[in-house]
Amino acid sequence: MNIVPEGYHTVTPWLISRGRTAELIDFITEVFDATELGRVGEAPEIGHAEVRIGDSVVMLFDQPNWQPTPAFLRLYIADDAATLKRAVELGSRVVTEPTELFWGDRVSRFADPVGNLWWLHQRVAEPTGDELAARMADPKFVEAMNYVQSAEFTPRT
């Protein structure tokens, strides 16, 4: 018997909100072309819901007395610019613009309307060991890392 059910991974994140889970499901399905797998209950009291983003399941539920606890989620996607554009069109705030970093990912971040922070990663290069070392010292990539690390990333709702 498998310890992880088929279609799931060892780690499955939960997104918990106070009466905004239905809104968050709509947001996720639109921005990430995700599939809603099911929900128990109706807004504003969804007791359990699941969406699949790419090959991963994210679980969600409403808890009216829950203290705000934004999730921080990192996703590898095929088109970071298009995904970021959809997120902004649906009310997200850009935290960092798409920025290529030394290890070969272009990274951007946004805070969704519920207050979660999403890291978008698109693989744009596959540097070799020697190239990686050179890129780490390249002023362009040093500046890029400084930009990403210095950005205000505390989500606001």
mmCIF file of C-alpha atoms in Angstrom:
data_model
loop_
_atom_site.group_PDB
_atom_site.id
_atom_site.type_symbol
_atom_site.label_atom_id
_atom_site.label_comp_id
_atom_site.label_asym_id
_atom_site.label_seq_id
_atom_site.Cartn_x
_atom_site.Cartn_y
_atom_site.Cartn_z
ATOM 1 C CA MET A 1 0.000 0.000 0.000
ATOM 2 C CA ASN A 2 1.266 3.489 -0.847
ATOM 3 C CA ILE A 3 1.592 5.857 2.097
ATOM 4 C CA VAL A 4 0.582 8.797 -0.145
ATOM 5 C CA PRO A 5 -2.729 8.556 -2.040
ATOM 6 C CA GLU A 6 -2.491 8.620 -5.826
ATOM 7 C CA GLY A 7 -2.544 12.170 -7.174
ATOM 8 C CA TYR A 8 -1.114 13.678 -4.002
ATOM 9 C CA HIS A 9 2.430 14.419 -2.826
ATOM 10 C CA THR A 10 4.141 14.003 0.518
ATOM 11 C CA VAL A 11 3.467 17.652 1.415
ATOM 12 C CA THR A 12 0.054 19.228 0.804
ATOM 13 C CA PRO A 13 -0.464 22.872 1.770
ATOM 14 C CA TRP A 14 -3.589 24.208 3.480
ATOM 15 C CA LEU A 15 -4.959 27.688 2.810
ATOM 16 C CA ILE A 16 -7.245 28.805 5.618
ATOM 17 C CA SER A 17 -9.351 31.929 5.455
ATOM 18 C CA ARG A 18 -12.254 33.576 7.203
ATOM 19 C CA GLY A 19 -15.145 33.248 4.777
ATOM 20 C CA ARG A 20 -13.096 33.820 1.595
ATOM 21 C CA THR A 21 -12.305 30.273 0.490
ATOM 22 C CA ALA A 22 -14.803 30.319 -2.398
ATOM 23 C CA GLU A 23 -13.201 33.548 -3.649
ATOM 24 C CA LEU A 24 -9.753 32.003 -3.307
ATOM 25 C CA ILE A 25 -10.808 28.872 -5.234
ATOM 26 C CA ASP A 26 -12.068 31.069 -8.097
ATOM 27 C CA PHE A 27 -8.821 33.061 -8.023
ATOM 28 C CA ILE A 28 -6.605 29.963 -8.094
ATOM 29 C CA THR A 29 -8.538 28.288 -10.893
ATOM 30 C CA GLU A 30 -8.382 31.444 -13.020
ATOM 31 C CA VAL A 31 -4.767 32.469 -12.379
ATOM 32 C CA PHE A 32 -3.158 29.032 -12.439
ATOM 33 C CA ASP A 33 -5.607 27.215 -14.737
ATOM 34 C CA ALA A 34 -6.177 24.940 -11.747
ATOM 35 C CA THR A 35 -8.896 22.346 -11.397
ATOM 36 C CA GLU A 36 -11.294 22.364 -8.486
ATOM 37 C CA LEU A 37 -11.457 18.791 -7.201
ATOM 38 C CA GLY A 38 -14.331 19.333 -4.802
ATOM 39 C CA ARG A 39 -15.709 21.219 -1.846
ATOM 40 C CA VAL A 40 -17.812 20.512 1.199
ATOM 41 C CA GLY A 41 -20.113 23.357 2.205
ATOM 42 C CA GLU A 42 -20.835 26.700 0.628
ATOM 43 C CA ALA A 43 -19.451 30.193 1.081
ATOM 44 C CA PRO A 44 -18.812 31.601 3.586
ATOM 45 C CA GLU A 45 -18.415 28.289 5.412
ATOM 46 C CA ILE A 46 -16.567 25.853 3.186
ATOM 47 C CA GLY A 47 -15.469 23.033 5.462
ATOM 48 C CA HIS A 48 -13.020 21.469 3.004
ATOM 49 C CA ALA A 49 -12.020 22.043 -0.601
ATOM 50 C CA GLU A 50 -9.252 20.885 -2.904
ATOM 51 C CA VAL A 51 -7.757 22.295 -6.092
ATOM 52 C CA ARG A 52 -5.056 20.868 -8.305
ATOM 53 C CA ILE A 53 -2.409 23.295 -9.569
ATOM 54 C CA GLY A 54 -0.253 21.459 -12.089
ATOM 55 C CA ASP A 55 0.543 18.146 -10.409
ATOM 56 C CA SER A 56 -0.078 19.302 -6.831
ATOM 57 C CA VAL A 57 -3.147 19.454 -4.608
ATOM 58 C CA VAL A 58 -3.824 22.460 -2.391
ATOM 59 C CA MET A 59 -6.446 22.120 0.336
ATOM 60 C CA LEU A 60 -8.563 25.017 1.588
ATOM 61 C CA PHE A 61 -11.214 25.733 4.198
ATOM 62 C CA ASP A 62 -12.982 28.550 6.018
ATOM 63 C CA GLN A 63 -12.603 29.077 9.736
ATOM 64 C CA PRO A 64 -14.488 32.159 10.969
ATOM 65 C CA ASN A 65 -12.366 32.615 14.121
ATOM 66 C CA TRP A 66 -8.991 31.892 12.516
ATOM 67 C CA GLN A 67 -6.273 34.461 12.958
ATOM 68 C CA PRO A 68 -4.901 35.658 9.613
ATOM 69 C CA THR A 69 -2.110 33.261 8.636
ATOM 70 C CA PRO A 70 -1.086 33.900 5.043
ATOM 71 C CA ALA A 71 0.459 31.032 3.154
ATOM 72 C CA PHE A 72 3.723 31.382 1.257
ATOM 73 C CA LEU A 73 3.638 29.223 -1.879
ATOM 74 C CA ARG A 74 6.297 28.604 -4.557
ATOM 75 C CA LEU A 75 5.228 27.320 -7.961
ATOM 76 C CA TYR A 76 7.131 26.329 -11.070
ATOM 77 C CA ILE A 77 5.121 27.437 -14.080
ATOM 78 C CA ALA A 78 5.515 27.584 -17.854
ATOM 79 C CA ASP A 79 4.741 31.292 -18.384
ATOM 80 C CA ASP A 80 5.475 33.551 -15.438
ATOM 81 C CA ALA A 81 4.556 36.796 -17.209
ATOM 82 C CA ALA A 82 1.100 35.583 -18.262
ATOM 83 C CA THR A 83 0.418 34.133 -14.809
ATOM 84 C CA LEU A 84 1.489 37.341 -13.060
ATOM 85 C CA LYS A 85 -0.673 39.379 -15.459
ATOM 86 C CA ARG A 86 -3.758 37.268 -14.665
ATOM 87 C CA ALA A 87 -3.062 37.565 -10.934
ATOM 88 C CA VAL A 88 -2.833 41.363 -11.148
ATOM 89 C CA GLU A 89 -6.003 41.547 -13.253
ATOM 90 C CA LEU A 90 -7.780 39.682 -10.459
ATOM 91 C CA GLY A 91 -6.657 42.077 -7.720
ATOM 92 C CA SER A 92 -3.187 40.885 -6.711
ATOM 93 C CA ARG A 93 -0.346 43.182 -5.714
ATOM 94 C CA VAL A 94 3.062 42.648 -7.324
ATOM 95 C CA VAL A 95 5.779 42.245 -4.712
ATOM 96 C CA THR A 96 8.682 41.621 -7.114
ATOM 97 C CA GLU A 97 8.729 41.928 -10.871
ATOM 98 C CA PRO A 98 10.012 38.978 -12.942
ATOM 99 C CA THR A 99 13.758 38.784 -12.283
ATOM 100 C CA GLU A 100 16.227 36.222 -13.575
ATOM 101 C CA LEU A 101 18.411 34.854 -10.792
ATOM 102 C CA PHE A 102 21.807 33.176 -11.020
ATOM 103 C CA TRP A 103 20.627 29.555 -10.752
ATOM 104 C CA GLY A 104 18.453 29.835 -13.878
ATOM 105 C CA ASP A 105 14.979 30.690 -12.606
ATOM 106 C CA ARG A 106 13.096 33.868 -13.395
ATOM 107 C CA VAL A 107 11.214 34.706 -10.199
ATOM 108 C CA SER A 108 8.382 37.062 -9.341
ATOM 109 C CA ARG A 109 6.100 37.357 -6.338
ATOM 110 C CA PHE A 110 2.598 38.594 -5.745
ATOM 111 C CA ALA A 111 0.204 38.888 -2.823
ATOM 112 C CA ASP A 112 -3.264 37.636 -3.688
ATOM 113 C CA PRO A 113 -6.460 39.467 -2.627
ATOM 114 C CA VAL A 114 -6.821 37.166 0.409
ATOM 115 C CA GLY A 115 -3.285 37.878 1.642
ATOM 116 C CA ASN A 116 -1.274 34.819 0.548
ATOM 117 C CA LEU A 117 2.139 35.283 -1.038
ATOM 118 C CA TRP A 118 2.928 33.395 -4.247
ATOM 119 C CA TRP A 119 6.419 32.900 -5.699
ATOM 120 C CA LEU A 120 6.340 32.248 -9.447
ATOM 121 C CA HIS A 121 9.363 30.433 -10.864
ATOM 122 C CA GLN A 122 9.988 29.847 -14.541
ATOM 123 C CA ARG A 123 13.091 27.912 -15.534
ATOM 124 C CA VAL A 124 14.870 29.992 -18.193
ATOM 125 C CA ALA A 125 18.447 28.632 -18.048
ATOM 126 C CA GLU A 126 20.269 25.459 -17.044
ATOM 127 C CA PRO A 127 23.708 26.746 -16.021
ATOM 128 C CA THR A 128 26.557 24.262 -15.686
ATOM 129 C CA GLY A 129 28.660 24.254 -12.518
ATOM 130 C CA ASP A 130 31.193 26.653 -14.031
ATOM 131 C CA GLU A 131 28.453 28.901 -15.415
ATOM 132 C CA LEU A 132 26.717 28.883 -12.046
ATOM 133 C CA ALA A 133 29.874 30.069 -10.308
ATOM 134 C CA ALA A 134 30.365 32.827 -12.890
ATOM 135 C CA ARG A 135 26.714 33.911 -12.669
ATOM 136 C CA MET A 136 26.922 34.139 -8.856
ATOM 137 C CA ALA A 137 29.710 36.729 -9.237
ATOM 138 C CA ASP A 138 28.152 38.571 -12.199
ATOM 139 C CA PRO A 139 27.056 42.074 -11.068
ATOM 140 C CA LYS A 140 23.804 41.686 -13.032
ATOM 141 C CA PHE A 141 22.818 38.640 -10.965
ATOM 142 C CA VAL A 142 24.125 40.125 -7.706
ATOM 143 C CA GLU A 143 21.911 43.163 -8.311
ATOM 144 C CA ALA A 144 18.970 40.908 -9.204
ATOM 145 C CA MET A 145 19.353 38.948 -5.954
ATOM 146 C CA ASN A 146 19.634 42.170 -3.944
ATOM 147 C CA TYR A 147 16.397 43.410 -5.543
ATOM 148 C CA VAL A 148 14.495 40.217 -4.777
ATOM 149 C CA GLN A 149 15.824 39.951 -1.215
ATOM 150 C CA SER A 150 15.207 43.608 -0.380
ATOM 151 C CA ALA A 151 11.604 43.790 -1.570
ATOM 152 C CA GLU A 152 8.869 44.179 1.038
ATOM 153 C CA PHE A 153 7.219 40.785 1.049
ATOM 154 C CA THR A 154 4.881 40.875 4.015
ATOM 155 C CA PRO A 155 1.409 40.257 2.567
ATOM 156 C CA ARG A 156 -1.356 42.741 3.263
ATOM 157 C CA THR A 157 -5.024 41.907 3.061
#
